[in-house]
CSV table of C-alpha atoms and ligand atoms in Angstrom, one decimal:
chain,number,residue,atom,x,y,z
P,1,UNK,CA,-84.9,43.4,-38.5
P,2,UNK,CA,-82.7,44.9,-40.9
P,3,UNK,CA,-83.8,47.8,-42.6
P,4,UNK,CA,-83.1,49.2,-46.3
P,5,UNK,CA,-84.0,52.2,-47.8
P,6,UNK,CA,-86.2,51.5,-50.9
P,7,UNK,CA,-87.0,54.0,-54.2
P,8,UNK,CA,-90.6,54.5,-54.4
P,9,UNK,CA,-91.0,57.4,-56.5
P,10,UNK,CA,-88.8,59.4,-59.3
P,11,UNK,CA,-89.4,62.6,-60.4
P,12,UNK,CA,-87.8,65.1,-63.4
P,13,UNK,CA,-87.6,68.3,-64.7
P,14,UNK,CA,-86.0,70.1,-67.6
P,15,UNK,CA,-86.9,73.8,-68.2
P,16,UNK,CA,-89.1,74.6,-72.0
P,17,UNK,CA,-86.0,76.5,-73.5
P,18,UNK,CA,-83.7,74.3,-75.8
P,19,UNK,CA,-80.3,76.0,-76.5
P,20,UNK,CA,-78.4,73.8,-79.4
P,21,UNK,CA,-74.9,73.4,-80.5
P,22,UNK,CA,-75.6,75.8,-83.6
P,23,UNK,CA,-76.7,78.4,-80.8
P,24,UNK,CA,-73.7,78.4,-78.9
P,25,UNK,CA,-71.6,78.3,-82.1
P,26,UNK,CA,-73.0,81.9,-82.9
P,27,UNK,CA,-71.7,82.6,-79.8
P,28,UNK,CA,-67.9,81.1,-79.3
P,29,UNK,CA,-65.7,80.0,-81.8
P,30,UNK,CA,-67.5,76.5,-82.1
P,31,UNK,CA,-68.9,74.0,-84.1
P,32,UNK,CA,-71.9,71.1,-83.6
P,33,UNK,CA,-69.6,68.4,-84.6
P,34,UNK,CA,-66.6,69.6,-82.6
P,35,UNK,CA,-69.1,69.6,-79.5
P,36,UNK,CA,-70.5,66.7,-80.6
P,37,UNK,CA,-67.6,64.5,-81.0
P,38,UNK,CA,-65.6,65.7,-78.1
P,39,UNK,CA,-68.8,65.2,-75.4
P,40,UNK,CA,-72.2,63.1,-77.1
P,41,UNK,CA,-73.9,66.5,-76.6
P,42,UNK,CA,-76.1,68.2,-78.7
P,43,UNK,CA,-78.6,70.4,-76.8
P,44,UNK,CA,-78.8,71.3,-73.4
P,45,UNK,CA,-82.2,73.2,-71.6
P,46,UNK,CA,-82.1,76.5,-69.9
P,47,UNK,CA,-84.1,77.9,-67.1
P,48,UNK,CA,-86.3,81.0,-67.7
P,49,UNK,CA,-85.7,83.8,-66.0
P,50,UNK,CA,-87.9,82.9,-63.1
P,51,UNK,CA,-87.0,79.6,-62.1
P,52,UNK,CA,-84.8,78.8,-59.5
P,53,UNK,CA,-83.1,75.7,-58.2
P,54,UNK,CA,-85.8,75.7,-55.7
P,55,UNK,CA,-89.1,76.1,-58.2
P,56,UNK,CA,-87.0,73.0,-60.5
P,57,UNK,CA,-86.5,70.8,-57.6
P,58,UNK,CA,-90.8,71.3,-56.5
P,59,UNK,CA,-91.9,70.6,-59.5
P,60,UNK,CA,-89.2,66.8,-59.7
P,61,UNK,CA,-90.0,66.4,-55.7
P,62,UNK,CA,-94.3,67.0,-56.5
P,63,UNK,CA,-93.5,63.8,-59.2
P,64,UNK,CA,-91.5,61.4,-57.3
P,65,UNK,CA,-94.4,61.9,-54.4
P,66,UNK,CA,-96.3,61.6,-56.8
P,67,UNK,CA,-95.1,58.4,-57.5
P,68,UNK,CA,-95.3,56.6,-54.6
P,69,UNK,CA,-98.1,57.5,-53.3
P,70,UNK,CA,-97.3,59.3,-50.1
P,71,UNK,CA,-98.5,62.6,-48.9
P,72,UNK,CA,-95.7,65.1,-48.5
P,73,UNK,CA,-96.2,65.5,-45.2
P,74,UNK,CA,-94.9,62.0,-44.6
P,75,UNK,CA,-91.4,63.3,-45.7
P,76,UNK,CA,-89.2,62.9,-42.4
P,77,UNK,CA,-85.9,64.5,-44.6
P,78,UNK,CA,-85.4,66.5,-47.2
P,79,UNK,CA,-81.8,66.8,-48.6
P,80,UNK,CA,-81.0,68.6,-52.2
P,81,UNK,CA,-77.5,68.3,-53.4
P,82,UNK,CA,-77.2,71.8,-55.6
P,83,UNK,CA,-74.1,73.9,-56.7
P,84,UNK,CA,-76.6,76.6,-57.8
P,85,UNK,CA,-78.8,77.6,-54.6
P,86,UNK,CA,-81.3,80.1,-54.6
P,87,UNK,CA,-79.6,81.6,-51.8
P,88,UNK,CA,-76.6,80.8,-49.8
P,89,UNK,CA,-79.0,81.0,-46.7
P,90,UNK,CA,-81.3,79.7,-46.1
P,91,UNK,CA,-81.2,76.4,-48.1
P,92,UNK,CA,-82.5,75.3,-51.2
P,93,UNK,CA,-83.9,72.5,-48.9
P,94,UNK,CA,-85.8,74.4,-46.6
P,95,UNK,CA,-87.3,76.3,-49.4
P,96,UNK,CA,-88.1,73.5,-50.9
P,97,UNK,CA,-89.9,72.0,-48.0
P,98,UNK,CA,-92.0,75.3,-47.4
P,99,UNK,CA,-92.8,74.9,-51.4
P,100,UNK,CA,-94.0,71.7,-50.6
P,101,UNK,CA,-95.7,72.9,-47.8
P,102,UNK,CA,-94.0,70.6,-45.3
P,103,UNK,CA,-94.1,71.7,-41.6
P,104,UNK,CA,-92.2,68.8,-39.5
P,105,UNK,CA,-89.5,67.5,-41.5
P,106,UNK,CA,-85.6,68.4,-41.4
P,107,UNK,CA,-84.5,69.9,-44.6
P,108,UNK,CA,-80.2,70.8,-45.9
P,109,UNK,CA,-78.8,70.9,-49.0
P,110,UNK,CA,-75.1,68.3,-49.7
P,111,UNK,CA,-72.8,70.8,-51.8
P,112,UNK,CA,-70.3,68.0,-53.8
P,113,UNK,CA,-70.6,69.9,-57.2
P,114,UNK,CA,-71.9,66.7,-59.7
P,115,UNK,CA,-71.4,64.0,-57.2
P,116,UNK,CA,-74.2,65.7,-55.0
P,117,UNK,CA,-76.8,63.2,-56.0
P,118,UNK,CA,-75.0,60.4,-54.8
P,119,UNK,CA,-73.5,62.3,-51.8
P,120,UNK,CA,-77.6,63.1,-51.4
P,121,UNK,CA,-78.6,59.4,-51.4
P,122,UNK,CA,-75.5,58.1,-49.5
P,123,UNK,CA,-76.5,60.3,-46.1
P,124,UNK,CA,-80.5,59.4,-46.7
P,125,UNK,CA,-79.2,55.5,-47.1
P,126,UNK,CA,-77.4,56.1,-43.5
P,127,UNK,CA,-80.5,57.7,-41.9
P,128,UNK,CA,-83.2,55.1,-43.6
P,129,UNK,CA,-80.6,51.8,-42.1
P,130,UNK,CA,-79.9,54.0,-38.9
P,131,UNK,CA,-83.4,54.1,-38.5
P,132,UNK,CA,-83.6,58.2,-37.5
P,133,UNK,CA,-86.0,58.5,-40.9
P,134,UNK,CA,-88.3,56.3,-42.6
P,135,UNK,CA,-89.2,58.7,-45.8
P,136,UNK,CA,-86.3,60.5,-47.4
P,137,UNK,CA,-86.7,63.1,-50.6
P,138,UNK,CA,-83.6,63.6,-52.1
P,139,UNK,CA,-83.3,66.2,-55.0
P,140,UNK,CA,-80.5,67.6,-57.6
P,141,UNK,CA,-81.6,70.5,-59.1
P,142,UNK,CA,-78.9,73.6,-61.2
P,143,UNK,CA,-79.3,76.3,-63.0
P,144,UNK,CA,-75.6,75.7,-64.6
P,145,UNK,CA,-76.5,78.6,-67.2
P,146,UNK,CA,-76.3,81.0,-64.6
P,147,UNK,CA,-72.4,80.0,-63.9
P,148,UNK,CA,-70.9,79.4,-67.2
P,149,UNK,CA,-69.2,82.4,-68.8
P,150,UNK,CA,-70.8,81.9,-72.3
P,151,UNK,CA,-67.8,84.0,-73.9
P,152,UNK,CA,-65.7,80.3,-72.7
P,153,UNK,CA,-66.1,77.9,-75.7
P,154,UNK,CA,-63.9,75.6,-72.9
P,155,UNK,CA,-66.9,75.0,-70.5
P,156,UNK,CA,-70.0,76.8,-72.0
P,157,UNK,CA,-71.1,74.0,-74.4
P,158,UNK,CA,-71.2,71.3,-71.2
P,159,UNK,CA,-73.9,72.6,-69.1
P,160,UNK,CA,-77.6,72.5,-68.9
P,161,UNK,CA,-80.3,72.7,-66.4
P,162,UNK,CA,-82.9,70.7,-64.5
P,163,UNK,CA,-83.9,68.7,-61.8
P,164,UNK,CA,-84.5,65.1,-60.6
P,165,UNK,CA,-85.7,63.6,-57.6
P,166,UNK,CA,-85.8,60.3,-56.0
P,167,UNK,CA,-88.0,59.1,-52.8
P,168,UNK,CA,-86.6,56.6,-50.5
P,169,UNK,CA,-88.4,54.6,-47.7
P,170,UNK,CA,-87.3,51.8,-45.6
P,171,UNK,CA,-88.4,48.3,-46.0
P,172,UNK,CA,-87.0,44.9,-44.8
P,173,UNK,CA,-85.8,43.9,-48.4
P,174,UNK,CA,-82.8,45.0,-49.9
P,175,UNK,CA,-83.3,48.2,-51.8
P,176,UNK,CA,-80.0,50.5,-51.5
P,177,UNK,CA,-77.1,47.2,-51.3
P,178,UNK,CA,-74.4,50.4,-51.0
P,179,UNK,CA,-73.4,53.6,-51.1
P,180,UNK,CA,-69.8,54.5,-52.0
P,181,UNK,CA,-68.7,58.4,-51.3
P,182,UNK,CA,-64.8,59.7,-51.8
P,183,UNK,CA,-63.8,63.6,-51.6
P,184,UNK,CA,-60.2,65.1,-52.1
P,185,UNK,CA,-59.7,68.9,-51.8
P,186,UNK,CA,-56.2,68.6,-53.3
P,187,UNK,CA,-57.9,69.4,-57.2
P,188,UNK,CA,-59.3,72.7,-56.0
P,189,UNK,CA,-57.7,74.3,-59.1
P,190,UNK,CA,-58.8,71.8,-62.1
P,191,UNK,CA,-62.7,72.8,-61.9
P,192,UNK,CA,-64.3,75.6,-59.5
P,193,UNK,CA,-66.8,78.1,-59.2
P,194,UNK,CA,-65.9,81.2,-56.8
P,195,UNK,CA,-68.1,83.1,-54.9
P,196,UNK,CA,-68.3,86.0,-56.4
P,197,UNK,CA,-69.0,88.3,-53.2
P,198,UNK,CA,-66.6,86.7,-51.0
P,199,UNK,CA,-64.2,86.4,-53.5
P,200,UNK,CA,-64.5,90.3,-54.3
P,201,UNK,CA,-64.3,91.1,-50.8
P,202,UNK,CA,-61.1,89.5,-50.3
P,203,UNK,CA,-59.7,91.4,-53.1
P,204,UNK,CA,-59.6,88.6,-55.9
P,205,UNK,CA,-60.7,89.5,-59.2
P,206,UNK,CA,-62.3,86.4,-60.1
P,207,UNK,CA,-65.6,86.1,-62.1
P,208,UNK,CA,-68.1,83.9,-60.2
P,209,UNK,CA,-68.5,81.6,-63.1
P,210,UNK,CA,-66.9,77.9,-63.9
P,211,UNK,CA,-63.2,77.6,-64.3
P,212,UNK,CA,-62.1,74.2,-65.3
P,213,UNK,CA,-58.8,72.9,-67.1
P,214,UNK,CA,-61.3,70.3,-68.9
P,215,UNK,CA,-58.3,67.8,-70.3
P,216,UNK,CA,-57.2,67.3,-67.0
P,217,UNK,CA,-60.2,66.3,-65.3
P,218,UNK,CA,-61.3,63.9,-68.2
P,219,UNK,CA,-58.2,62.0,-67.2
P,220,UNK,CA,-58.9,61.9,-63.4
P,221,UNK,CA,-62.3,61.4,-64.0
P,222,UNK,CA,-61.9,58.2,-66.2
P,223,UNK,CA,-59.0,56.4,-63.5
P,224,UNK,CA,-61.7,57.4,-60.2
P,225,UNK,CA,-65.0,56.1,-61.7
P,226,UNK,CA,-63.2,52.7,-62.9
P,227,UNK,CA,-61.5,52.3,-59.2
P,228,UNK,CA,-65.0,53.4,-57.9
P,229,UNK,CA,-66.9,50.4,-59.7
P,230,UNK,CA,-64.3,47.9,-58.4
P,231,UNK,CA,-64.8,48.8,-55.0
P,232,UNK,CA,-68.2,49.1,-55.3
P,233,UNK,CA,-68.4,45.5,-56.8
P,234,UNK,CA,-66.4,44.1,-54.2
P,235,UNK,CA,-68.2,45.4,-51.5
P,236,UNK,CA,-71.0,43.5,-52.8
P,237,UNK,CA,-69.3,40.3,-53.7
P,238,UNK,CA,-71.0,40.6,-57.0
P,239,UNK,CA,-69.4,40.4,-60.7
P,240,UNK,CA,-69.6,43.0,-63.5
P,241,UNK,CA,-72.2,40.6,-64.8
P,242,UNK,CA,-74.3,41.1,-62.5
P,243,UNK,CA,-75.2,44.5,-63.5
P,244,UNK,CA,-78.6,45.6,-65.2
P,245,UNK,CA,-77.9,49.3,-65.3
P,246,UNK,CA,-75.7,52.0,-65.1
P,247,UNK,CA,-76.5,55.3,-65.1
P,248,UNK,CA,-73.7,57.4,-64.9
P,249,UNK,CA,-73.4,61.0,-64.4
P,250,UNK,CA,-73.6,62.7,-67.7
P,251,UNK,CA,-70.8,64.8,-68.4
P,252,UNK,CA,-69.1,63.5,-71.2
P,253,UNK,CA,-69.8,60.0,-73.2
P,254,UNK,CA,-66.6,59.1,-73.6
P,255,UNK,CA,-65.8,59.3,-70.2
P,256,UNK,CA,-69.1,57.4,-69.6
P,257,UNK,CA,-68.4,54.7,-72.7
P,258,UNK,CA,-64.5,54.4,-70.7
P,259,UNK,CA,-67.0,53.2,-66.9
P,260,UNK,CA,-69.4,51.1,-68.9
P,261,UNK,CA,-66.2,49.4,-71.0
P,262,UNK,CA,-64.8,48.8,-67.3
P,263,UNK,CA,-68.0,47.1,-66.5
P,264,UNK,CA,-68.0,45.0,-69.7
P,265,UNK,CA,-71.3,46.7,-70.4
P,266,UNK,CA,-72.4,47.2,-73.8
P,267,UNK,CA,-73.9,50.7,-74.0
P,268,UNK,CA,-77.6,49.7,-74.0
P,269,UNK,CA,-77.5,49.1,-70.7
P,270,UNK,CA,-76.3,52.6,-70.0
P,271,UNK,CA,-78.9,55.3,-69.6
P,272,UNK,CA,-78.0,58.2,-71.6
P,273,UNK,CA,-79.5,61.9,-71.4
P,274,UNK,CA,-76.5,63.6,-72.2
P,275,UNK,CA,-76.7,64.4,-75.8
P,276,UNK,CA,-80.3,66.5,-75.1
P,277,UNK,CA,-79.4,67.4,-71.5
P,278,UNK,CA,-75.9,68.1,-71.5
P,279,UNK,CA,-74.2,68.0,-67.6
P,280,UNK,CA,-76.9,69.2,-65.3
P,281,UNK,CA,-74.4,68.7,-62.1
P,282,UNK,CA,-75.8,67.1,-59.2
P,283,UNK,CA,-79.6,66.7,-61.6
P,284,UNK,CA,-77.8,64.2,-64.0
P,285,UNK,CA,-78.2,60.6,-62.3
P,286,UNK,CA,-81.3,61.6,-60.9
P,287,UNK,CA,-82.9,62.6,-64.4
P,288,UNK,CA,-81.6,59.8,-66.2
P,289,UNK,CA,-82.8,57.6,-63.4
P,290,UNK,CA,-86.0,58.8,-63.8
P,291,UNK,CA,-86.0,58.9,-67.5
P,292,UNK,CA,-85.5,55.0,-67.5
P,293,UNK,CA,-87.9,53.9,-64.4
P,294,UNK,CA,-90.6,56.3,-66.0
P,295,UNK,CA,-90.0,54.6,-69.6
P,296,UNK,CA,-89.7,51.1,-68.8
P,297,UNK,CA,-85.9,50.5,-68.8
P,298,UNK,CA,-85.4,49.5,-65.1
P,299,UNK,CA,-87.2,47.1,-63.6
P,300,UNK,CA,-87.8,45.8,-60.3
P,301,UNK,CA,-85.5,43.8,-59.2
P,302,UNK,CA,-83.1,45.0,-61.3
P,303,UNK,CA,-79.3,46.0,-60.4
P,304,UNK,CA,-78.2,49.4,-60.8
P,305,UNK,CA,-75.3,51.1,-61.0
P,306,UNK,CA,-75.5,55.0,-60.2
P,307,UNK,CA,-71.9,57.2,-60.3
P,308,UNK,CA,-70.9,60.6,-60.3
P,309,UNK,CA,-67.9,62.6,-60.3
P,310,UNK,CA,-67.7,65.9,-59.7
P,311,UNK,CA,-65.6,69.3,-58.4
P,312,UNK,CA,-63.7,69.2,-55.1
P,313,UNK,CA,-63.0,66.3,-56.5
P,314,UNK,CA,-66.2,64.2,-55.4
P,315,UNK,CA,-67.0,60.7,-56.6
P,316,UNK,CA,-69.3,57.5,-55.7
P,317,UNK,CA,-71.5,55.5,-56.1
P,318,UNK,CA,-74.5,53.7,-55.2
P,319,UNK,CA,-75.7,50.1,-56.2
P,320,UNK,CA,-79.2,49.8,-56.0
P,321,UNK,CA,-81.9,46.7,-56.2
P,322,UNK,CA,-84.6,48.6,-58.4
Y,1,LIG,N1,-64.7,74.2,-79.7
Y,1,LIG,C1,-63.6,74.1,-80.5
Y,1,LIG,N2,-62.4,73.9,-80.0
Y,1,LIG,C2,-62.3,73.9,-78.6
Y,1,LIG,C3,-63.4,74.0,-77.8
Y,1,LIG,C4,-64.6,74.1,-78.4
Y,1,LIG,N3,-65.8,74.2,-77.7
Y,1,LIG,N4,-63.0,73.9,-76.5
Y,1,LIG,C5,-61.6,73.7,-76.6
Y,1,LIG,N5,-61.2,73.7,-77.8
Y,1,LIG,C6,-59.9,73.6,-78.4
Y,1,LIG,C7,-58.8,74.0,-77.3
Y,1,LIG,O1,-58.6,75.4,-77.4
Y,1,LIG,C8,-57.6,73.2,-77.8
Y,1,LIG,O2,-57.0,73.9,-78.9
Y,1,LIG,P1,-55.4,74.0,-79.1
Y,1,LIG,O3,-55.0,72.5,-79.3
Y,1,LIG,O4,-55.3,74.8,-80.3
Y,1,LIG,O5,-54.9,74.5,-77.8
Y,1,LIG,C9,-58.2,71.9,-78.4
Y,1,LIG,O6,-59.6,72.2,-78.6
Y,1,LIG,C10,-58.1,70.7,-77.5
Y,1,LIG,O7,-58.5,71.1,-76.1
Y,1,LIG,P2,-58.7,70.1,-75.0
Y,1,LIG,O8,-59.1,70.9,-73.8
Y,1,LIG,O9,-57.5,69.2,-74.9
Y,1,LIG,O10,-59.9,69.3,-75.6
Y,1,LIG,P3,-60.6,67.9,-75.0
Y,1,LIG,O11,-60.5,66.9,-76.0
Y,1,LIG,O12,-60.0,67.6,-73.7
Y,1,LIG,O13,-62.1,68.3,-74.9
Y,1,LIG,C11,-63.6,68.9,-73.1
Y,1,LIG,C12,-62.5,69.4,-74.0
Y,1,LIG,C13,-64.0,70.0,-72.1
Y,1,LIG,C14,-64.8,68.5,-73.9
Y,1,LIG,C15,-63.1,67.6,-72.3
Y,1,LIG,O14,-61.8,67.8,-71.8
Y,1,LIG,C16,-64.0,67.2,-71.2
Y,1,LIG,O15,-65.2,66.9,-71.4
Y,1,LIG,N6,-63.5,67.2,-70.0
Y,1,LIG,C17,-64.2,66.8,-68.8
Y,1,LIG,C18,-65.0,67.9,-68.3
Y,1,LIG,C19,-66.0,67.5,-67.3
Y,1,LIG,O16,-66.5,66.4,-67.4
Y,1,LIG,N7,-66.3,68.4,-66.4
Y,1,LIG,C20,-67.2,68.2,-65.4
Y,1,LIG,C21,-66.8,67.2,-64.5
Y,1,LIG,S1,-68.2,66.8,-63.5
């Protein structure tokens, strides 16, 4: 029998504090309707000072379970795709599955900067088919705020926290139709974080914060997700038409308007979080996802589209039957 991994549950979580356009404007040489025009964004959410990728990601993983239904303990993998980890060992995963209080499973975190949710759910698609796990959490969660320089009006007004969370279990119908995943180390210098420690230990005097040349990864960006919904079509012998949903990763809307005009899409069906989320990284898709199974939006039986793009660079995708 062939086996598909299916979502039961969603989860999502974006932290109390709201930091707007104005805010940042008092901060960097700025203004709401530069912002605003240049990305769709207009507030983004910031993590107290006692949350953690870790505490974010419990509280989306608690809903998706939640959800479905399941006891946690059910859980055969946990994977969290994060750029912001509590620690650099051990992972956010494993301390998120002591959180949940989860004593069996296996649990590692996917490090593809924004693409991580899709990385997440393209390995937890190979394990559900592959049949080495029947019950798969996958979570994006980021503190951004804690790597932007806020003096940099360049990146600063992009980022926001949160986390989202999908749960994944196998089934005999088609649930996951594909999973599409690309890397290519060769844009290193267009948009990286260093590690501050490692970075001042080998004598470079780099701040551990965001560095990004943001004109020239629009343009990449915009070329890799339209080549990314071609294949992704093709692999399923489907037509643009036969899309319900996309729901992008939310970093800027023009670059999402330039997928959903390659799709043919008009931008209702295109779930958008970005103007009150701003980029969360590897959060985004999930958190929109969630945002539009919780409200009504996606249905099932519905065909989605989820993509992501992200530093190294990363990009996919993954078609799903809701
Ligand atoms: N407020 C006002 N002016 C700003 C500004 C800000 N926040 N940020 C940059 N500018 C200025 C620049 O200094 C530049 O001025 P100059 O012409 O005098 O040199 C001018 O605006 C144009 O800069 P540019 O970088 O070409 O702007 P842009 O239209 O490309 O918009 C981004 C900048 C960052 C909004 C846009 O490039 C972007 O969204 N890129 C993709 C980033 C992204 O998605 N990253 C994550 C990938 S996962």
């Amino acid at each position: 029998m062939k086996r598909f991994a299916k979502v039961i549950g969603t989860g999502g979580y974006l932290p109390a504090t709201i930091r707007s356009n104005e805010d940042i404007s008092k901060r960097v040489d700025t203004s709401d309707s530069w912002i605003f025009e240049r990305t769709g964004i207009k507030t983004r959410r910031i993590a107290g000072p006692e949350e953690t990728a870790a505490s974010m990601a419990e509280i989306a993983a608690r809903q998706a379970i939640e959800m479905a239904g399941i006891e946690a303990g059910e859980i055969d993998l946990i994977i969290v795709a994060t750029g912001s980890p509590d620690r650099v060992y051990p992972s956010t995963g494993c301390i998120l599955q002591h959180r949940l209080e989860i004593q069996q499973c296996v649990a590692f975190d996917v490090q593809a900067a924004c693409s991580g949710s899709i990385f997440a759910m393209s390995i937890a698609d190979q394990y559900i088919k592959s049949g080495a796990a029947d019950k798969v959490l996958i979570v994006g969660s980021e503190i951004c705020s804690r790597l932007v320089d806020w003096t940099d009006r360049g990146t600063c007004i992009l980022f926001g926290d949160g986390a989202g969370a999908v749960l994944l279990e196998s089934t005999d119908e088609p649930g996951v139709l594909s999973t599409h995943i690309h890397s290519d180390g060769g844009f290193e210098d267009l948009l990286y974080c260093p590690n501050p420690q490692v970075a001042t230990a080998s004598g470079k005097d780099e701040k551990g914060v965001i560095h990004m040349r943001g004109n020239e990864v629009f343009k990449v960006a915009v070329n890799t997700l339209g080549r990314i919904v071609d294949e992704t079509l093709a692999a399923n012998n489907l037509d643009k038409s036969d899309v319900d949903w996309l729901v992008p990763h939310q970093a800027n809307t023009r670059i999402i308007a330039a997928t959903a005009r390659k799709l043919k899409m008009s931008m209702d069906q295109v779930v958008l979080t970005l103007e009150n989320q701003g980029n969360t990284s590897s959060a985004s898709v999930l958190l929109a996802f969630n945002e539009a199974v919780r409200d009504g939006r996606i249905k099932r039986g519905q065909i989605v589209l989820l993509e992501a793009f992200g530093a190294g660079f990363t990009w996919g995708s993954a078609l799903i039957k809701y």
